[in-house]
């Protein structure tokens, strides 16, 4: 009998119920959603709760937004991030430098070298790579993207980090990150979660669904969630709500 994967609790209300205890420990989870769907909020909350509840230091790698902007956006949730920084939470500015982008000489090697030093220094156990599609879109072709995905995946496994990667894509899978590369990434990871955000009859609706969880049972149905004063909270499943 295959042993169920060890899990890292996210501490996010309702989310650990859906996943049967949290995200796969020492493995990689992919979080996909459109702009404004809540990816960064969920990802940062995963690190904050890990640092506070389970004493697991974490690194947030920001490819799209600056650390200052991330802190400003998170200030309304009352997480007191500054109290965790830098020993329990470290936000790395990984926005590509314009000169490097224009030269076309770009890969993840330099970033991974810096991450290795930071991971060792703070004994990090969790990591978020936010908006990976931003840097993957800079690579010239699918072969280069696959090469860097392999490099990143192997590095995360070697360092036994519980990783969460966010990618921007709509419900149809349209993204700057090509459909082929997105499909390859979804195949590589152990867990795949999709966030949706839309407006129905003038009312904002957010939903979440776990599409894949290798080696584990999970709730396959769509669940609604809200982003409130304390962050992201998952509500009862949509089909249960509609039946009541």
mmCIF file of C-alpha atoms in Angstrom:
data_model
loop_
_atom_site.group_PDB
_atom_site.id
_atom_site.type_symbol
_atom_site.label_atom_id
_atom_site.label_comp_id
_atom_site.label_asym_id
_atom_site.label_seq_id
_atom_site.Cartn_x
_atom_site.Cartn_y
_atom_site.Cartn_z
ATOM 1 C CA UNK A 1 0.000 0.000 0.000
ATOM 2 C CA UNK A 2 1.329 3.458 -0.966
ATOM 3 C CA UNK A 3 1.987 5.697 2.002
ATOM 4 C CA UNK A 4 -0.006 8.930 2.008
ATOM 5 C CA UNK A 5 2.190 12.032 1.706
ATOM 6 C CA UNK A 6 3.122 14.000 4.796
ATOM 7 C CA UNK A 7 1.274 17.312 4.788
ATOM 8 C CA UNK A 8 2.068 20.865 5.836
ATOM 9 C CA UNK A 9 -0.975 22.584 7.322
ATOM 10 C CA UNK A 10 -1.707 25.946 5.700
ATOM 11 C CA UNK A 11 -3.735 27.279 8.631
ATOM 12 C CA UNK A 12 -6.169 28.780 6.108
ATOM 13 C CA UNK A 13 -9.771 28.382 7.241
ATOM 14 C CA UNK A 14 -11.455 25.606 5.252
ATOM 15 C CA UNK A 15 -8.517 24.925 2.936
ATOM 16 C CA UNK A 16 -6.936 22.182 5.019
ATOM 17 C CA UNK A 17 -10.316 20.404 5.120
ATOM 18 C CA UNK A 18 -10.416 20.312 1.314
ATOM 19 C CA UNK A 19 -6.860 19.017 0.983
ATOM 20 C CA UNK A 20 -7.060 16.539 3.833
ATOM 21 C CA UNK A 21 -4.559 18.342 6.018
ATOM 22 C CA UNK A 22 -2.656 20.829 3.876
ATOM 23 C CA UNK A 23 -0.108 20.872 1.057
ATOM 24 C CA UNK A 24 2.356 18.023 0.359
ATOM 25 C CA UNK A 25 5.368 18.530 2.612
ATOM 26 C CA UNK A 26 8.680 18.719 0.783
ATOM 27 C CA UNK A 27 6.872 18.800 -2.562
ATOM 28 C CA UNK A 28 5.584 21.428 -4.978
ATOM 29 C CA UNK A 29 2.056 22.784 -5.381
ATOM 30 C CA UNK A 30 0.930 24.873 -8.359
ATOM 31 C CA UNK A 31 -1.630 27.641 -7.777
ATOM 32 C CA UNK A 32 -3.225 28.959 -10.976
ATOM 33 C CA UNK A 33 -5.691 31.814 -11.380
ATOM 34 C CA UNK A 34 -6.473 35.023 -13.217
ATOM 35 C CA UNK A 35 -5.432 38.519 -12.243
ATOM 36 C CA UNK A 36 -6.964 39.434 -8.884
ATOM 37 C CA UNK A 37 -8.081 35.875 -8.144
ATOM 38 C CA UNK A 38 -6.321 35.773 -4.757
ATOM 39 C CA UNK A 39 -3.150 33.834 -5.578
ATOM 40 C CA UNK A 40 -0.731 36.120 -3.771
ATOM 41 C CA UNK A 41 -2.977 36.407 -0.712
ATOM 42 C CA UNK A 42 -3.265 32.619 -0.358
ATOM 43 C CA UNK A 43 0.450 32.119 -0.964
ATOM 44 C CA UNK A 44 1.571 34.736 1.548
ATOM 45 C CA UNK A 45 -0.956 33.491 4.102
ATOM 46 C CA UNK A 46 0.529 29.999 3.711
ATOM 47 C CA UNK A 47 3.917 31.385 4.768
ATOM 48 C CA UNK A 48 2.585 33.570 7.580
ATOM 49 C CA UNK A 49 0.571 30.768 9.159
ATOM 50 C CA UNK A 50 3.496 28.379 8.768
ATOM 51 C CA UNK A 51 5.857 30.773 10.531
ATOM 52 C CA UNK A 52 3.426 31.419 13.374
ATOM 53 C CA UNK A 53 1.546 28.158 13.891
ATOM 54 C CA UNK A 54 4.094 25.485 13.026
ATOM 55 C CA UNK A 55 7.331 27.484 13.440
ATOM 56 C CA UNK A 56 8.391 26.861 9.830
ATOM 57 C CA UNK A 57 10.348 29.813 8.379
ATOM 58 C CA UNK A 58 9.459 30.741 4.818
ATOM 59 C CA UNK A 59 10.720 32.668 1.789
ATOM 60 C CA UNK A 60 8.487 34.644 -0.582
ATOM 61 C CA UNK A 61 10.093 35.102 -4.010
ATOM 62 C CA UNK A 62 8.455 38.044 -5.779
ATOM 63 C CA UNK A 63 8.856 38.069 -9.557
ATOM 64 C CA UNK A 64 6.215 40.699 -10.344
ATOM 65 C CA UNK A 65 5.705 43.056 -7.381
ATOM 66 C CA UNK A 66 8.258 44.729 -5.146
ATOM 67 C CA UNK A 67 8.549 43.660 -1.489
ATOM 68 C CA UNK A 68 7.313 47.127 -0.463
ATOM 69 C CA UNK A 69 4.154 46.758 -2.523
ATOM 70 C CA UNK A 70 3.516 43.249 -1.180
ATOM 71 C CA UNK A 71 3.821 44.491 2.399
ATOM 72 C CA UNK A 72 1.498 47.418 1.673
ATOM 73 C CA UNK A 73 -1.133 45.173 0.077
ATOM 74 C CA UNK A 74 -1.006 42.742 3.013
ATOM 75 C CA UNK A 75 -1.206 45.419 5.706
ATOM 76 C CA UNK A 76 -5.022 45.349 5.804
ATOM 77 C CA UNK A 77 -5.084 41.718 7.017
ATOM 78 C CA UNK A 78 -3.435 42.415 10.369
ATOM 79 C CA UNK A 79 -0.717 39.802 9.849
ATOM 80 C CA UNK A 80 2.054 42.036 11.272
ATOM 81 C CA UNK A 81 4.574 40.767 8.747
ATOM 82 C CA UNK A 82 7.359 43.032 9.986
ATOM 83 C CA UNK A 83 7.371 41.110 13.283
ATOM 84 C CA UNK A 84 8.256 37.936 11.363
ATOM 85 C CA UNK A 85 10.944 39.487 9.173
ATOM 86 C CA UNK A 86 13.634 38.559 8.414
ATOM 87 C CA UNK A 87 14.209 35.441 10.540
ATOM 88 C CA UNK A 88 10.803 33.789 10.045
ATOM 89 C CA UNK A 89 9.729 35.433 6.794
ATOM 90 C CA UNK A 90 11.941 36.776 4.023
ATOM 91 C CA UNK A 91 10.646 38.519 0.900
ATOM 92 C CA UNK A 92 13.099 38.320 -1.999
ATOM 93 C CA UNK A 93 12.859 40.823 -4.825
ATOM 94 C CA UNK A 94 13.361 38.667 -7.933
ATOM 95 C CA UNK A 95 12.033 41.079 -10.552
ATOM 96 C CA UNK A 96 14.128 40.633 -13.717
ATOM 97 C CA UNK A 97 16.598 43.438 -14.389
ATOM 98 C CA UNK A 98 15.831 45.286 -17.670
ATOM 99 C CA UNK A 99 19.366 44.830 -19.017
ATOM 100 C CA UNK A 100 19.293 41.088 -18.446
ATOM 101 C CA UNK A 101 15.908 40.792 -20.131
ATOM 102 C CA UNK A 102 16.993 42.781 -23.181
ATOM 103 C CA UNK A 103 20.147 40.720 -23.609
ATOM 104 C CA UNK A 104 18.137 37.493 -23.697
ATOM 105 C CA UNK A 105 20.751 35.879 -21.434
ATOM 106 C CA UNK A 106 18.355 34.813 -18.696
ATOM 107 C CA UNK A 107 17.916 31.722 -16.545
ATOM 108 C CA UNK A 108 17.111 30.863 -12.937
ATOM 109 C CA UNK A 109 20.663 29.956 -11.962
ATOM 110 C CA UNK A 110 21.530 33.216 -10.215
ATOM 111 C CA UNK A 111 18.275 33.336 -8.293
ATOM 112 C CA UNK A 112 18.633 29.736 -7.119
ATOM 113 C CA UNK A 113 22.165 30.435 -5.889
ATOM 114 C CA UNK A 114 20.874 33.356 -3.812
ATOM 115 C CA UNK A 115 17.974 31.253 -2.562
ATOM 116 C CA UNK A 116 20.347 28.519 -1.434
ATOM 117 C CA UNK A 117 22.198 30.984 0.783
ATOM 118 C CA UNK A 118 18.983 32.438 2.223
ATOM 119 C CA UNK A 119 17.416 29.014 2.780
ATOM 120 C CA UNK A 120 20.432 27.860 4.759
ATOM 121 C CA UNK A 121 20.708 31.107 6.741
ATOM 122 C CA UNK A 122 17.138 31.013 8.058
ATOM 123 C CA UNK A 123 16.601 27.248 7.838
ATOM 124 C CA UNK A 124 13.587 27.824 5.618
ATOM 125 C CA UNK A 125 11.074 25.020 5.244
ATOM 126 C CA UNK A 126 8.478 26.739 3.070
ATOM 127 C CA UNK A 127 8.837 28.780 -0.089
ATOM 128 C CA UNK A 128 6.540 30.674 -2.444
ATOM 129 C CA UNK A 129 7.492 31.615 -5.995
ATOM 130 C CA UNK A 130 4.918 34.237 -6.915
ATOM 131 C CA UNK A 131 4.121 34.974 -10.578
ATOM 132 C CA UNK A 132 6.637 32.551 -12.077
ATOM 133 C CA UNK A 133 4.962 33.160 -15.456
ATOM 134 C CA UNK A 134 6.539 36.636 -15.524
ATOM 135 C CA UNK A 135 10.074 35.256 -15.829
ATOM 136 C CA UNK A 136 9.162 32.156 -17.826
ATOM 137 C CA UNK A 137 7.655 34.407 -20.507
ATOM 138 C CA UNK A 138 11.099 35.962 -20.999
ATOM 139 C CA UNK A 139 12.627 32.698 -22.169
ATOM 140 C CA UNK A 140 12.880 32.308 -25.952
ATOM 141 C CA UNK A 141 11.088 28.999 -26.517
ATOM 142 C CA UNK A 142 9.352 25.979 -24.999
ATOM 143 C CA UNK A 143 12.595 24.026 -24.721
ATOM 144 C CA UNK A 144 14.170 26.767 -22.593
ATOM 145 C CA UNK A 145 11.087 26.937 -20.387
ATOM 146 C CA UNK A 146 11.081 23.200 -19.832
ATOM 147 C CA UNK A 147 14.768 23.288 -18.986
ATOM 148 C CA UNK A 148 14.229 25.937 -16.315
ATOM 149 C CA UNK A 149 11.147 24.162 -14.932
ATOM 150 C CA UNK A 150 13.222 20.998 -14.544
ATOM 151 C CA UNK A 151 16.010 22.971 -12.892
ATOM 152 C CA UNK A 152 13.608 24.609 -10.432
ATOM 153 C CA UNK A 153 11.736 21.393 -9.663
ATOM 154 C CA UNK A 154 14.955 19.472 -8.974
ATOM 155 C CA UNK A 155 16.299 22.288 -6.795
ATOM 156 C CA UNK A 156 13.142 22.397 -4.665
ATOM 157 C CA UNK A 157 13.194 18.621 -4.186
ATOM 158 C CA UNK A 158 16.890 18.610 -3.291
ATOM 159 C CA UNK A 159 16.294 21.206 -0.576
ATOM 160 C CA UNK A 160 13.141 19.438 0.684
ATOM 161 C CA UNK A 161 11.108 22.646 0.652
ATOM 162 C CA UNK A 162 7.330 22.727 0.780
ATOM 163 C CA UNK A 163 6.833 24.918 -2.275
ATOM 164 C CA UNK A 164 3.921 26.882 -3.690
ATOM 165 C CA UNK A 165 4.250 28.325 -7.201
ATOM 166 C CA UNK A 166 1.693 30.807 -8.526
ATOM 167 C CA UNK A 167 0.933 31.318 -12.213
ATOM 168 C CA UNK A 168 -1.453 33.727 -13.889
ATOM 169 C CA UNK A 169 -3.954 32.081 -16.250
ATOM 170 C CA UNK A 170 -7.665 32.431 -16.942
ATOM 171 C CA UNK A 171 -10.296 29.661 -16.829
ATOM 172 C CA UNK A 172 -9.353 28.636 -20.385
ATOM 173 C CA UNK A 173 -5.678 28.316 -19.478
ATOM 174 C CA UNK A 174 -4.702 31.452 -21.424
ATOM 175 C CA UNK A 175 -1.498 32.906 -20.056
ATOM 176 C CA UNK A 176 1.803 34.519 -20.971
ATOM 177 C CA UNK A 177 3.073 31.154 -19.805
ATOM 178 C CA UNK A 178 2.399 29.063 -22.952
ATOM 179 C CA UNK A 179 -0.279 26.315 -22.750
ATOM 180 C CA UNK A 180 2.379 23.672 -23.447
ATOM 181 C CA UNK A 181 4.634 24.906 -20.638
ATOM 182 C CA UNK A 182 1.651 25.242 -18.293
ATOM 183 C CA UNK A 183 0.621 21.661 -19.015
ATOM 184 C CA UNK A 184 4.185 20.496 -18.415
ATOM 185 C CA UNK A 185 4.281 22.308 -15.075
ATOM 186 C CA UNK A 186 0.932 20.806 -14.027
ATOM 187 C CA UNK A 187 2.324 17.355 -14.797
ATOM 188 C CA UNK A 188 5.499 17.944 -12.785
ATOM 189 C CA UNK A 189 3.929 19.145 -9.530
ATOM 190 C CA UNK A 190 2.314 16.975 -6.860
ATOM 191 C CA UNK A 191 -0.688 19.228 -6.227
ATOM 192 C CA UNK A 192 -2.584 21.604 -8.514
ATOM 193 C CA UNK A 193 -5.082 24.213 -7.264
ATOM 194 C CA UNK A 194 -7.151 26.574 -9.432
ATOM 195 C CA UNK A 195 -8.707 29.869 -8.309
ATOM 196 C CA UNK A 196 -11.522 31.599 -10.199
ATOM 197 C CA UNK A 197 -12.959 35.085 -9.793
ATOM 198 C CA UNK A 198 -15.942 36.488 -11.652
ATOM 199 C CA UNK A 199 -19.021 38.678 -11.347
ATOM 200 C CA UNK A 200 -22.500 37.109 -11.558
ATOM 201 C CA UNK A 201 -25.527 39.446 -11.582
ATOM 202 C CA UNK A 202 -23.333 42.202 -10.228
ATOM 203 C CA UNK A 203 -22.042 40.088 -7.324
ATOM 204 C CA UNK A 204 -18.384 39.145 -6.980
ATOM 205 C CA UNK A 205 -17.871 35.397 -6.695
ATOM 206 C CA UNK A 206 -14.653 33.548 -5.926
ATOM 207 C CA UNK A 207 -14.135 29.799 -6.102
ATOM 208 C CA UNK A 208 -11.352 27.295 -5.557
ATOM 209 C CA UNK A 209 -10.852 23.730 -6.722
ATOM 210 C CA UNK A 210 -8.112 21.169 -6.186
ATOM 211 C CA UNK A 211 -7.544 19.506 -9.566
ATOM 212 C CA UNK A 212 -4.794 17.110 -8.563
ATOM 213 C CA UNK A 213 -3.155 15.793 -5.399
ATOM 214 C CA UNK A 214 -0.686 12.993 -6.057
ATOM 215 C CA UNK A 215 -0.918 10.124 -3.552
ATOM 216 C CA UNK A 216 -3.721 11.679 -1.505
ATOM 217 C CA UNK A 217 -7.490 11.847 -1.394
ATOM 218 C CA UNK A 218 -9.002 15.337 -1.577
ATOM 219 C CA UNK A 219 -12.275 17.170 -2.100
ATOM 220 C CA UNK A 220 -12.664 17.453 -5.882
ATOM 221 C CA UNK A 221 -15.670 19.777 -5.763
ATOM 222 C CA UNK A 222 -15.570 23.531 -6.192
ATOM 223 C CA UNK A 223 -15.671 25.604 -3.017
ATOM 224 C CA UNK A 224 -16.345 29.306 -2.607
ATOM 225 C CA UNK A 225 -13.997 31.567 -0.713
ATOM 226 C CA UNK A 226 -13.809 35.167 0.413
ATOM 227 C CA UNK A 227 -10.948 37.552 1.054
ATOM 228 C CA UNK A 228 -11.828 39.345 4.264
ATOM 229 C CA UNK A 229 -10.163 41.263 7.070
ATOM 230 C CA UNK A 230 -8.067 38.259 8.147
ATOM 231 C CA UNK A 231 -7.172 37.040 4.678
ATOM 232 C CA UNK A 232 -8.566 34.186 2.616
ATOM 233 C CA UNK A 233 -11.261 31.907 4.046
ATOM 234 C CA UNK A 234 -12.791 28.933 2.225
ATOM 235 C CA UNK A 235 -16.547 28.533 2.567
ATOM 236 C CA UNK A 236 -18.746 25.398 2.232
ATOM 237 C CA UNK A 237 -18.883 23.822 -1.228
ATOM 238 C CA UNK A 238 -20.921 25.600 -3.886
ATOM 239 C CA UNK A 239 -23.239 22.661 -4.476
ATOM 240 C CA UNK A 240 -24.052 22.490 -0.764
ATOM 241 C CA UNK A 241 -24.767 26.212 -0.655
ATOM 242 C CA UNK A 242 -27.062 26.073 -3.690
ATOM 243 C CA UNK A 243 -28.973 23.100 -2.307
ATOM 244 C CA UNK A 244 -29.857 24.841 0.960
#
